[in-house]
Amino acid sequence: DGIALMWESDGGEVRSLTYSEMWRAANQLANGLKRIGVQKGDRVGMYMPMVPEIVIALFACFKIGAVAVPIFSGFGATALAARLEDAKAKVLFTADGFVRRGRQGELKGRADEAASMVSCIERVIVYKRLGIPVPWNDRKDIWWHDLMDGQTAVCETERMEAEDTALVLYSSG
């Protein structure tokens, strides 16, 4: 029941998650990822604002042996697409929007634009951060909460070899 993660937004909103809450959420998300076909070795792009859910997504990928590919949410569609294509990401995590320096911005549209530039993205998982309207593709998009809904909080950890890739990290240069 100890605090595993404490987060404060730009606007002063504070959230904390215990180790058991993080474990349950990561397992539920891992099971949701498996339900949509994510397997060991699949690349998963993470184009998310700085929210606790990015840590849950990272742990969920590690749990099932998927390769996490975090990408700076300030990048435009072209830079995002280049990284998604290079990593051959199958799935992309994003959010409806973000708050930075007190201003709200839309994120999903840029994610969609980038996904349209590559052939590898099969699904886009959207976290509802702001509750703003976003473009939607019923064949490709899925809300974070719908992906987790009904998933058990138990997920067997994938067996990995010492040299298996867990993370693809791009630097700024």
CSV table of N, CA and C in Angstrom, one decimal:
chain,number,residue,atom,x,y,z
A,1,ASP,N,0.8,-1.2,0.0
A,1,ASP,CA,0.0,0.0,0.0
A,1,ASP,C,0.8,1.3,0.0
A,2,GLY,N,2.2,1.1,-0.1
A,2,GLY,CA,3.0,2.3,-0.2
A,2,GLY,C,2.9,3.0,-1.5
A,3,ILE,N,3.2,4.3,-1.5
A,3,ILE,CA,3.1,5.1,-2.7
A,3,ILE,C,4.2,4.7,-3.6
A,4,ALA,N,3.8,4.4,-4.8
A,4,ALA,CA,4.7,4.0,-5.9
A,4,ALA,C,5.0,5.2,-6.8
A,5,LEU,N,4.0,6.0,-7.0
A,5,LEU,CA,4.1,7.1,-7.9
A,5,LEU,C,3.3,8.3,-7.4
A,6,MET,N,3.9,9.5,-7.4
A,6,MET,CA,3.2,10.7,-7.1
A,6,MET,C,3.4,11.7,-8.2
A,7,TRP,N,2.3,12.3,-8.7
A,7,TRP,CA,2.3,13.1,-9.8
A,7,TRP,C,1.6,14.4,-9.5
A,8,GLU,N,2.1,15.5,-10.1
A,8,GLU,CA,1.5,16.8,-10.0
A,8,GLU,C,1.4,17.4,-11.3
A,9,SER,N,0.2,17.9,-11.7
A,9,SER,CA,0.1,18.5,-13.0
A,9,SER,C,0.6,19.9,-13.0
A,10,ASP,N,0.6,20.5,-14.2
A,10,ASP,CA,1.0,21.9,-14.3
A,10,ASP,C,0.0,22.8,-13.5
A,11,GLY,N,-1.2,22.4,-13.5
A,11,GLY,CA,-2.3,23.1,-12.8
A,11,GLY,C,-2.4,22.8,-11.3
A,12,GLY,N,-1.5,22.0,-10.8
A,12,GLY,CA,-1.6,21.7,-9.4
A,12,GLY,C,-2.4,20.4,-9.0
A,13,GLU,N,-3.0,19.8,-9.9
A,13,GLU,CA,-3.7,18.5,-9.6
A,13,GLU,C,-2.7,17.5,-9.1
A,14,VAL,N,-3.0,16.8,-8.0
A,14,VAL,CA,-2.1,15.8,-7.5
A,14,VAL,C,-2.8,14.4,-7.5
A,15,ARG,N,-2.0,13.5,-8.0
A,15,ARG,CA,-2.5,12.1,-7.9
A,15,ARG,C,-1.4,11.2,-7.4
A,16,SER,N,-1.7,10.2,-6.7
A,16,SER,CA,-0.7,9.2,-6.3
A,16,SER,C,-1.3,7.8,-6.5
A,17,LEU,N,-0.4,6.9,-6.8
A,17,LEU,CA,-0.8,5.5,-7.0
A,17,LEU,C,0.1,4.6,-6.1
A,18,THR,N,-0.6,3.7,-5.4
A,18,THR,CA,0.2,2.7,-4.6
A,18,THR,C,0.8,1.6,-5.5
A,19,TYR,N,1.7,0.9,-4.9
A,19,TYR,CA,2.3,-0.2,-5.6
A,19,TYR,C,1.2,-1.2,-6.1
A,20,SER,N,0.2,-1.5,-5.3
A,20,SER,CA,-0.8,-2.4,-5.6
A,20,SER,C,-1.7,-1.9,-6.7
A,21,GLU,N,-2.0,-0.6,-6.7
A,21,GLU,CA,-2.8,0.1,-7.8
A,21,GLU,C,-2.0,0.0,-9.1
A,22,MET,N,-0.7,0.3,-9.0
A,22,MET,CA,0.1,0.3,-10.3
A,22,MET,C,0.1,-1.2,-10.8
A,23,TRP,N,0.3,-2.2,-9.9
A,23,TRP,CA,0.4,-3.6,-10.3
A,23,TRP,C,-0.9,-4.0,-11.0
A,24,ARG,N,-2.1,-3.6,-10.4
A,24,ARG,CA,-3.4,-4.0,-11.0
A,24,ARG,C,-3.6,-3.3,-12.3
A,25,ALA,N,-3.3,-2.0,-12.4
A,25,ALA,CA,-3.5,-1.3,-13.6
A,25,ALA,C,-2.6,-1.8,-14.8
A,26,ALA,N,-1.3,-2.0,-14.4
A,26,ALA,CA,-0.4,-2.5,-15.5
A,26,ALA,C,-0.8,-3.9,-16.0
A,27,ASN,N,-1.3,-4.8,-15.1
A,27,ASN,CA,-1.8,-6.1,-15.5
A,27,ASN,C,-3.0,-6.0,-16.3
A,28,GLN,N,-4.0,-5.1,-15.9
A,28,GLN,CA,-5.2,-5.0,-16.7
A,28,GLN,C,-4.8,-4.5,-18.1
A,29,LEU,N,-3.9,-3.5,-18.2
A,29,LEU,CA,-3.6,-2.9,-19.5
A,29,LEU,C,-2.8,-4.0,-20.3
A,30,ALA,N,-1.9,-4.7,-19.7
A,30,ALA,CA,-1.2,-5.8,-20.4
A,30,ALA,C,-2.2,-6.8,-21.0
A,31,ASN,N,-3.2,-7.2,-20.2
A,31,ASN,CA,-4.2,-8.1,-20.7
A,31,ASN,C,-5.0,-7.5,-21.9
A,32,GLY,N,-5.3,-6.2,-21.8
A,32,GLY,CA,-5.9,-5.5,-22.9
A,32,GLY,C,-5.1,-5.5,-24.1
A,33,LEU,N,-3.8,-5.2,-24.0
A,33,LEU,CA,-2.9,-5.2,-25.1
A,33,LEU,C,-2.8,-6.6,-25.8
A,34,LYS,N,-2.8,-7.6,-25.0
A,34,LYS,CA,-2.8,-9.0,-25.5
A,34,LYS,C,-4.1,-9.3,-26.3
A,35,ARG,N,-5.2,-8.7,-25.7
A,35,ARG,CA,-6.5,-8.9,-26.4
A,35,ARG,C,-6.6,-8.3,-27.8
A,36,ILE,N,-5.8,-7.2,-28.0
A,36,ILE,CA,-5.8,-6.6,-29.4
A,36,ILE,C,-4.6,-7.1,-30.2
A,37,GLY,N,-4.0,-8.2,-29.7
A,37,GLY,CA,-3.0,-8.9,-30.5
A,37,GLY,C,-1.5,-8.5,-30.3
A,38,VAL,N,-1.2,-7.7,-29.3
A,38,VAL,CA,0.2,-7.3,-29.0
A,38,VAL,C,0.9,-8.5,-28.4
A,39,GLN,N,2.0,-8.9,-28.9
A,39,GLN,CA,2.8,-10.0,-28.4
A,39,GLN,C,4.2,-9.6,-28.1
A,40,LYS,N,4.9,-10.6,-27.5
A,40,LYS,CA,6.3,-10.4,-27.2
A,40,LYS,C,7.1,-9.9,-28.5
A,41,GLY,N,7.9,-8.9,-28.3
A,41,GLY,CA,8.7,-8.4,-29.4
A,41,GLY,C,8.0,-7.3,-30.2
A,42,ASP,N,6.7,-7.2,-30.1
A,42,ASP,CA,6.0,-6.1,-30.9
A,42,ASP,C,6.4,-4.7,-30.3
A,43,ARG,N,6.5,-3.8,-31.2
A,43,ARG,CA,6.9,-2.4,-30.8
A,43,ARG,C,5.6,-1.6,-30.5
A,44,VAL,N,5.7,-0.8,-29.4
A,44,VAL,CA,4.5,0.0,-29.0
A,44,VAL,C,5.0,1.4,-28.8
A,45,GLY,N,4.5,2.3,-29.6
A,45,GLY,CA,4.9,3.7,-29.5
A,45,GLY,C,4.1,4.4,-28.4
A,46,MET,N,4.7,5.3,-27.7
A,46,MET,CA,4.1,6.0,-26.6
A,46,MET,C,4.3,7.5,-26.8
A,47,TYR,N,3.2,8.1,-27.3
A,47,TYR,CA,3.2,9.6,-27.6
A,47,TYR,C,2.2,10.2,-26.7
A,48,MET,N,2.6,10.3,-25.4
A,48,MET,CA,1.7,10.7,-24.4
A,48,MET,C,2.1,11.9,-23.6
A,49,PRO,N,1.2,12.6,-23.0
A,49,PRO,CA,1.6,13.7,-22.1
A,49,PRO,C,2.2,13.1,-20.8
A,50,MET,N,2.7,13.9,-20.0
A,50,MET,CA,3.3,13.5,-18.7
A,50,MET,C,2.2,13.3,-17.7
A,51,VAL,N,1.7,12.0,-17.7
A,51,VAL,CA,0.6,11.6,-16.8
A,51,VAL,C,1.0,10.2,-16.2
A,52,PRO,N,0.5,9.8,-15.1
A,52,PRO,CA,0.8,8.6,-14.5
A,52,PRO,C,0.6,7.4,-15.4
A,53,GLU,N,-0.4,7.5,-16.3
A,53,GLU,CA,-0.7,6.4,-17.2
A,53,GLU,C,0.5,6.0,-18.1
A,54,ILE,N,1.4,6.9,-18.4
A,54,ILE,CA,2.5,6.5,-19.2
A,54,ILE,C,3.4,5.5,-18.5
A,55,VAL,N,3.5,5.6,-17.2
A,55,VAL,CA,4.2,4.6,-16.4
A,55,VAL,C,3.5,3.3,-16.5
A,56,ILE,N,2.2,3.3,-16.3
A,56,ILE,CA,1.4,2.1,-16.4
A,56,ILE,C,1.6,1.4,-17.8
A,57,ALA,N,1.5,2.2,-18.9
A,57,ALA,CA,1.7,1.7,-20.2
A,57,ALA,C,3.1,1.0,-20.3
A,58,LEU,N,4.1,1.7,-19.8
A,58,LEU,CA,5.5,1.2,-19.9
A,58,LEU,C,5.6,-0.2,-19.2
A,59,PHE,N,5.0,-0.3,-17.9
A,59,PHE,CA,5.0,-1.5,-17.2
A,59,PHE,C,4.2,-2.6,-17.9
A,60,ALA,N,3.1,-2.2,-18.5
A,60,ALA,CA,2.3,-3.2,-19.2
A,60,ALA,C,3.0,-3.8,-20.4
A,61,CYS,N,3.8,-3.0,-21.1
A,61,CYS,CA,4.6,-3.5,-22.2
A,61,CYS,C,5.7,-4.5,-21.7
A,62,PHE,N,6.4,-4.1,-20.6
A,62,PHE,CA,7.4,-4.9,-20.1
A,62,PHE,C,6.8,-6.2,-19.6
A,63,LYS,N,5.6,-6.2,-19.1
A,63,LYS,CA,4.9,-7.4,-18.5
A,63,LYS,C,4.7,-8.5,-19.6
A,64,ILE,N,4.4,-8.0,-20.8
A,64,ILE,CA,4.1,-9.0,-21.9
A,64,ILE,C,5.2,-9.1,-22.9
A,65,GLY,N,6.3,-8.5,-22.6
A,65,GLY,CA,7.5,-8.6,-23.5
A,65,GLY,C,7.4,-7.7,-24.8
A,66,ALA,N,6.5,-6.8,-24.8
A,66,ALA,CA,6.4,-5.8,-25.9
A,66,ALA,C,7.5,-4.8,-25.7
A,67,VAL,N,8.0,-4.2,-26.8
A,67,VAL,CA,9.1,-3.2,-26.8
A,67,VAL,C,8.5,-1.8,-26.7
A,68,ALA,N,8.7,-1.1,-25.6
A,68,ALA,CA,8.2,0.3,-25.4
A,68,ALA,C,9.1,1.3,-26.2
A,69,VAL,N,8.4,2.2,-26.9
A,69,VAL,CA,9.1,3.2,-27.7
A,69,VAL,C,8.5,4.6,-27.3
A,70,PRO,N,9.1,5.2,-26.2
A,70,PRO,CA,8.6,6.5,-25.8
A,70,PRO,C,9.0,7.6,-26.8
A,71,ILE,N,8.1,8.5,-27.1
A,71,ILE,CA,8.4,9.5,-28.1
A,71,ILE,C,7.9,10.8,-27.5
A,72,PHE,N,8.7,11.9,-27.5
A,72,PHE,CA,8.4,13.2,-27.0
A,72,PHE,C,7.1,13.7,-27.6
A,73,SER,N,6.2,14.1,-26.7
A,73,SER,CA,4.8,14.5,-27.1
A,73,SER,C,4.8,15.9,-27.7
A,74,GLY,N,6.0,16.6,-27.7
A,74,GLY,CA,6.1,17.9,-28.3
A,74,GLY,C,6.5,17.8,-29.8
A,75,PHE,N,6.8,16.6,-30.3
A,75,PHE,CA,7.1,16.4,-31.7
A,75,PHE,C,5.9,16.6,-32.6
A,76,GLY,N,6.1,17.1,-33.8
A,76,GLY,CA,5.1,17.1,-34.8
A,76,GLY,C,4.9,15.8,-35.4
A,77,ALA,N,3.9,15.7,-36.3
A,77,ALA,CA,3.6,14.5,-37.0
A,77,ALA,C,4.7,13.8,-37.8
A,78,THR,N,5.5,14.6,-38.5
A,78,THR,CA,6.6,14.1,-39.3
A,78,THR,C,7.6,13.4,-38.4
A,79,ALA,N,8.0,14.1,-37.4
A,79,ALA,CA,9.1,13.5,-36.5
A,79,ALA,C,8.5,12.3,-35.8
A,80,LEU,N,7.3,12.3,-35.4
A,80,LEU,CA,6.6,11.1,-34.8
A,80,LEU,C,6.6,10.0,-35.8
A,81,ALA,N,6.2,10.2,-37.0
A,81,ALA,CA,6.1,9.2,-38.0
A,81,ALA,C,7.4,8.6,-38.3
A,82,ALA,N,8.5,9.4,-38.4
A,82,ALA,CA,9.8,8.9,-38.6
A,82,ALA,C,10.2,7.8,-37.6
A,83,ARG,N,9.9,8.1,-36.3
A,83,ARG,CA,10.3,7.2,-35.2
A,83,ARG,C,9.4,6.0,-35.2
A,84,LEU,N,8.1,6.2,-35.5
A,84,LEU,CA,7.2,5.0,-35.5
A,84,LEU,C,7.6,4.0,-36.7
A,85,GLU,N,8.0,4.6,-37.8
A,85,GLU,CA,8.4,3.8,-39.0
A,85,GLU,C,9.7,3.1,-38.7
A,86,ASP,N,10.6,3.8,-38.1
A,86,ASP,CA,11.9,3.2,-37.8
A,86,ASP,C,11.8,2.1,-36.8
A,87,ALA,N,11.0,2.3,-35.8
A,87,ALA,CA,10.8,1.2,-34.8
A,87,ALA,C,9.9,0.1,-35.3
A,88,LYS,N,9.1,0.4,-36.3
A,88,LYS,CA,8.1,-0.6,-36.8
A,88,LYS,C,7.0,-0.8,-35.7
A,89,ALA,N,6.5,0.3,-35.1
A,89,ALA,CA,5.6,0.2,-34.0
A,89,ALA,C,4.2,-0.3,-34.6
A,90,LYS,N,3.7,-1.2,-33.9
A,90,LYS,CA,2.4,-1.9,-34.2
A,90,LYS,C,1.2,-1.1,-33.6
A,91,VAL,N,1.4,-0.6,-32.4
A,91,VAL,CA,0.4,0.1,-31.6
A,91,VAL,C,1.0,1.5,-31.2
A,92,LEU,N,0.1,2.4,-31.0
A,92,LEU,CA,0.5,3.8,-30.6
A,92,LEU,C,-0.4,4.2,-29.4
A,93,PHE,N,0.2,4.5,-28.3
A,93,PHE,CA,-0.5,5.1,-27.2
A,93,PHE,C,-0.5,6.6,-27.4
A,94,THR,N,-1.6,7.3,-27.2
A,94,THR,CA,-1.6,8.8,-27.2
A,94,THR,C,-2.7,9.2,-26.3
A,95,ALA,N,-3.1,10.5,-26.3
A,95,ALA,CA,-4.1,11.1,-25.5
A,95,ALA,C,-4.9,12.1,-26.3
A,96,ASP,N,-6.1,12.4,-25.8
A,96,ASP,CA,-6.9,13.4,-26.5
A,96,ASP,C,-6.1,14.8,-26.6
A,97,GLY,N,-5.5,15.1,-25.4
A,97,GLY,CA,-4.8,16.4,-25.4
A,97,GLY,C,-3.8,16.4,-24.2
A,98,PHE,N,-3.2,17.6,-24.0
A,98,PHE,CA,-2.2,17.8,-23.0
A,98,PHE,C,-2.3,19.2,-22.4
A,99,VAL,N,-1.7,19.4,-21.3
A,99,VAL,CA,-1.6,20.7,-20.7
A,99,VAL,C,-0.1,21.0,-20.5
A,100,ARG,N,0.4,22.1,-21.1
A,100,ARG,CA,1.8,22.5,-21.0
A,100,ARG,C,1.9,24.0,-20.8
A,101,ARG,N,2.5,24.3,-19.7
A,101,ARG,CA,2.7,25.8,-19.3
A,101,ARG,C,1.3,26.5,-19.2
A,102,GLY,N,0.3,25.8,-18.7
A,102,GLY,CA,-1.0,26.3,-18.5
A,102,GLY,C,-1.9,26.4,-19.7
A,103,ARG,N,-1.4,25.9,-20.8
A,103,ARG,CA,-2.2,25.9,-22.0
A,103,ARG,C,-2.6,24.5,-22.5
A,104,GLN,N,-3.8,24.3,-22.9
A,104,GLN,CA,-4.2,23.0,-23.4
A,104,GLN,C,-3.9,22.9,-24.9
A,105,GLY,N,-3.6,21.7,-25.3
A,105,GLY,CA,-3.3,21.4,-26.7
A,105,GLY,C,-3.9,20.0,-27.1
A,106,GLU,N,-4.2,19.9,-28.3
A,106,GLU,CA,-4.7,18.6,-28.8
A,106,GLU,C,-3.6,17.7,-29.3
A,107,LEU,N,-3.6,16.4,-29.0
A,107,LEU,CA,-2.5,15.5,-29.3
A,107,LEU,C,-3.0,14.5,-30.3
A,108,LYS,N,-4.2,14.0,-30.2
A,108,LYS,CA,-4.7,12.9,-31.1
A,108,LYS,C,-4.6,13.2,-32.6
A,109,GLY,N,-4.9,14.4,-33.0
A,109,GLY,CA,-4.8,14.8,-34.4
A,109,GLY,C,-3.4,14.6,-35.0
A,110,ARG,N,-2.4,15.0,-34.2
A,110,ARG,CA,-1.0,14.8,-34.6
A,110,ARG,C,-0.6,13.3,-34.7
A,111,ALA,N,-1.1,12.6,-33.7
A,111,ALA,CA,-0.9,11.1,-33.7
A,111,ALA,C,-1.5,10.5,-34.9
A,112,ASP,N,-2.8,10.9,-35.3
A,112,ASP,CA,-3.4,10.4,-36.5
A,112,ASP,C,-2.7,10.7,-37.8
A,113,GLU,N,-2.2,12.0,-37.8
A,113,GLU,CA,-1.5,12.4,-39.0
A,113,GLU,C,-0.2,11.5,-39.2
A,114,ALA,N,0.5,11.3,-38.1
A,114,ALA,CA,1.7,10.5,-38.2
A,114,ALA,C,1.4,9.0,-38.5
A,115,ALA,N,0.3,8.5,-37.9
A,115,ALA,CA,-0.1,7.1,-38.2
A,115,ALA,C,-0.5,7.0,-39.7
A,116,SER,N,-1.0,8.0,-40.3
A,116,SER,CA,-1.4,7.9,-41.7
A,116,SER,C,-0.2,7.9,-42.6
A,117,MET,N,1.0,8.3,-42.1
A,117,MET,CA,2.2,8.4,-42.9
A,117,MET,C,3.0,7.1,-42.9
A,118,VAL,N,2.6,6.1,-42.0
A,118,VAL,CA,3.3,4.9,-41.9
A,118,VAL,C,2.4,3.7,-42.1
A,119,SER,N,3.0,2.6,-42.4
A,119,SER,CA,2.2,1.4,-42.7
A,119,SER,C,2.1,0.4,-41.5
A,120,CYS,N,2.8,0.7,-40.5
A,120,CYS,CA,3.0,-0.3,-39.4
A,120,CYS,C,1.9,-0.1,-38.3
A,121,ILE,N,1.3,1.0,-38.0
A,121,ILE,CA,0.4,1.2,-36.9
A,121,ILE,C,-0.9,0.6,-37.2
A,122,GLU,N,-1.3,-0.4,-36.4
A,122,GLU,CA,-2.6,-1.1,-36.5
A,122,GLU,C,-3.6,-0.6,-35.6
A,123,ARG,N,-3.2,-0.1,-34.4
A,123,ARG,CA,-4.2,0.4,-33.4
A,123,ARG,C,-3.6,1.6,-32.7
A,124,VAL,N,-4.5,2.5,-32.3
A,124,VAL,CA,-4.2,3.7,-31.6
A,124,VAL,C,-5.0,3.7,-30.3
A,125,ILE,N,-4.3,3.7,-29.2
A,125,ILE,CA,-5.0,3.7,-27.9
A,125,ILE,C,-5.0,5.1,-27.3
A,126,VAL,N,-6.2,5.6,-27.0
A,126,VAL,CA,-6.3,7.0,-26.6
A,126,VAL,C,-6.7,7.2,-25.2
A,127,TYR,N,-5.8,7.8,-24.4
A,127,TYR,CA,-6.1,8.1,-23.0
A,127,TYR,C,-6.9,9.4,-23.0
A,128,LYS,N,-8.0,9.5,-22.2
A,128,LYS,CA,-8.9,10.7,-22.1
A,128,LYS,C,-8.3,11.5,-21.0
A,129,ARG,N,-7.4,12.5,-21.4
A,129,ARG,CA,-6.8,13.4,-20.4
A,129,ARG,C,-7.6,14.6,-20.2
A,130,LEU,N,-8.1,15.2,-21.3
A,130,LEU,CA,-8.9,16.5,-21.1
A,130,LEU,C,-10.4,16.3,-21.4
A,131,GLY,N,-10.8,15.3,-22.0
A,131,GLY,CA,-12.2,15.1,-22.4
A,131,GLY,C,-12.6,16.0,-23.5
A,132,ILE,N,-11.7,16.3,-24.4
A,132,ILE,CA,-12.0,17.2,-25.6
A,132,ILE,C,-12.4,16.3,-26.8
A,133,PRO,N,-13.2,16.8,-27.7
A,133,PRO,CA,-13.5,16.0,-28.9
A,133,PRO,C,-12.2,15.8,-29.7
A,134,VAL,N,-12.1,14.6,-30.3
A,134,VAL,CA,-11.0,14.2,-31.1
A,134,VAL,C,-11.5,13.5,-32.4
A,135,PRO,N,-10.7,13.5,-33.5
A,135,PRO,CA,-11.1,12.7,-34.6
A,135,PRO,C,-11.0,11.2,-34.2
A,136,TRP,N,-11.9,10.4,-34.8
A,136,TRP,CA,-12.0,9.0,-34.4
A,136,TRP,C,-12.1,8.1,-35.6
A,137,ASN,N,-11.4,7.0,-35.6
A,137,ASN,CA,-11.5,5.9,-36.6
A,137,ASN,C,-11.9,4.6,-35.9
A,138,ASP,N,-13.1,4.2,-36.0
A,138,ASP,CA,-13.7,3.0,-35.3
A,138,ASP,C,-12.9,1.8,-35.6
A,139,ARG,N,-12.2,1.7,-36.7
A,139,ARG,CA,-11.5,0.4,-37.1
A,139,ARG,C,-10.1,0.4,-36.4
A,140,LYS,N,-9.6,1.6,-36.1
A,140,LYS,CA,-8.2,1.6,-35.6
A,140,LYS,C,-8.1,2.1,-34.1
A,141,ASP,N,-9.0,3.0,-33.7
A,141,ASP,CA,-8.8,3.7,-32.4
A,141,ASP,C,-9.6,2.9,-31.3
A,142,ILE,N,-9.0,3.0,-30.1
A,142,ILE,CA,-9.7,2.4,-28.9
A,142,ILE,C,-9.4,3.3,-27.7
A,143,TRP,N,-10.4,3.6,-26.9
A,143,TRP,CA,-10.2,4.4,-25.7
A,143,TRP,C,-9.4,3.5,-24.7
A,144,TRP,N,-8.5,4.1,-24.0
A,144,TRP,CA,-7.7,3.5,-22.9
A,144,TRP,C,-8.7,2.7,-22.0
A,145,HIS,N,-9.7,3.4,-21.5
A,145,HIS,CA,-10.6,2.9,-20.5
A,145,HIS,C,-11.4,1.7,-21.1
A,146,ASP,N,-11.7,1.7,-22.3
A,146,ASP,CA,-12.4,0.5,-23.0
A,146,ASP,C,-11.4,-0.7,-23.1
A,147,LEU,N,-10.2,-0.4,-23.4
A,147,LEU,CA,-9.2,-1.5,-23.5
A,147,LEU,C,-9.0,-2.2,-22.1
A,148,MET,N,-9.1,-1.4,-21.0
A,148,MET,CA,-8.9,-2.0,-19.7
A,148,MET,C,-10.2,-2.6,-19.1
A,149,ASP,N,-11.3,-2.1,-19.6
A,149,ASP,CA,-12.6,-2.6,-19.1
A,149,ASP,C,-12.7,-4.1,-19.1
A,150,GLY,N,-13.0,-4.7,-18.0
A,150,GLY,CA,-13.3,-6.1,-17.9
A,150,GLY,C,-12.0,-7.0,-17.9
A,151,GLN,N,-10.9,-6.3,-17.9
A,151,GLN,CA,-9.6,-7.1,-17.9
A,151,GLN,C,-9.3,-7.5,-16.4
A,152,THR,N,-8.8,-8.7,-16.3
A,152,THR,CA,-8.4,-9.2,-15.0
A,152,THR,C,-7.1,-8.5,-14.5
A,153,ALA,N,-7.0,-8.4,-13.2
A,153,ALA,CA,-5.8,-7.8,-12.6
A,153,ALA,C,-4.6,-8.7,-12.4
A,154,VAL,N,-4.7,-9.9,-13.1
A,154,VAL,CA,-3.6,-10.9,-13.0
A,154,VAL,C,-3.2,-11.1,-14.4
A,155,CYS,N,-1.9,-11.0,-14.6
A,155,CYS,CA,-1.3,-11.3,-16.0
A,155,CYS,C,0.1,-11.9,-15.8
A,156,GLU,N,0.3,-13.1,-16.4
A,156,GLU,CA,1.6,-13.8,-16.2
A,156,GLU,C,2.6,-13.0,-17.0
A,157,THR,N,3.8,-12.8,-16.3
A,157,THR,CA,4.9,-12.1,-16.9
A,157,THR,C,5.6,-13.0,-17.9
A,158,GLU,N,5.8,-12.4,-19.1
A,158,GLU,CA,6.4,-13.1,-20.2
A,158,GLU,C,7.9,-13.4,-19.9
A,159,ARG,N,8.3,-14.6,-20.2
A,159,ARG,CA,9.7,-15.0,-20.0
A,159,ARG,C,10.5,-14.3,-21.1
A,160,MET,N,11.6,-13.7,-20.6
A,160,MET,CA,12.5,-13.0,-21.5
A,160,MET,C,13.9,-13.5,-21.4
A,161,GLU,N,14.7,-13.3,-22.5
A,161,GLU,CA,16.1,-13.6,-22.5
A,161,GLU,C,16.8,-12.3,-22.1
A,162,ALA,N,18.1,-12.5,-21.6
A,162,ALA,CA,18.8,-11.3,-21.2
A,162,ALA,C,19.1,-10.3,-22.3
A,163,GLU,N,19.1,-10.8,-23.5
A,163,GLU,CA,19.4,-9.9,-24.7
A,163,GLU,C,18.2,-9.4,-25.4
A,164,ASP,N,17.0,-9.8,-24.9
A,164,ASP,CA,15.7,-9.3,-25.6
A,164,ASP,C,15.6,-7.8,-25.4
A,165,THR,N,15.1,-7.1,-26.4
A,165,THR,CA,14.9,-5.7,-26.4
A,165,THR,C,13.7,-5.4,-25.5
A,166,ALA,N,13.8,-4.4,-24.7
A,166,ALA,CA,12.7,-3.9,-23.8
A,166,ALA,C,12.2,-2.5,-24.2
A,167,LEU,N,13.2,-1.7,-24.7
A,167,LEU,CA,13.0,-0.3,-24.9
A,167,LEU,C,13.8,0.2,-26.1
A,168,VAL,N,13.1,1.0,-26.9
A,168,VAL,CA,13.8,1.7,-28.0
A,168,VAL,C,13.7,3.2,-27.7
A,169,LEU,N,14.8,3.8,-27.5
A,169,LEU,CA,14.8,5.2,-27.0
A,169,LEU,C,15.6,6.1,-28.0
A,170,TYR,N,14.9,7.1,-28.5
A,170,TYR,CA,15.5,8.0,-29.4
A,170,TYR,C,16.0,9.3,-28.7
A,171,SER,N,17.2,9.7,-29.0
A,171,SER,CA,17.7,10.9,-28.4
A,171,SER,C,17.4,12.1,-29.3
A,172,SER,N,17.8,13.3,-28.9
A,172,SER,CA,17.5,14.4,-29.7
A,172,SER,C,18.6,14.7,-30.7
A,173,GLY,N,19.7,13.9,-30.7
A,173,GLY,CA,20.7,14.1,-31.7
A,173,GLY,C,22.0,13.6,-31.2
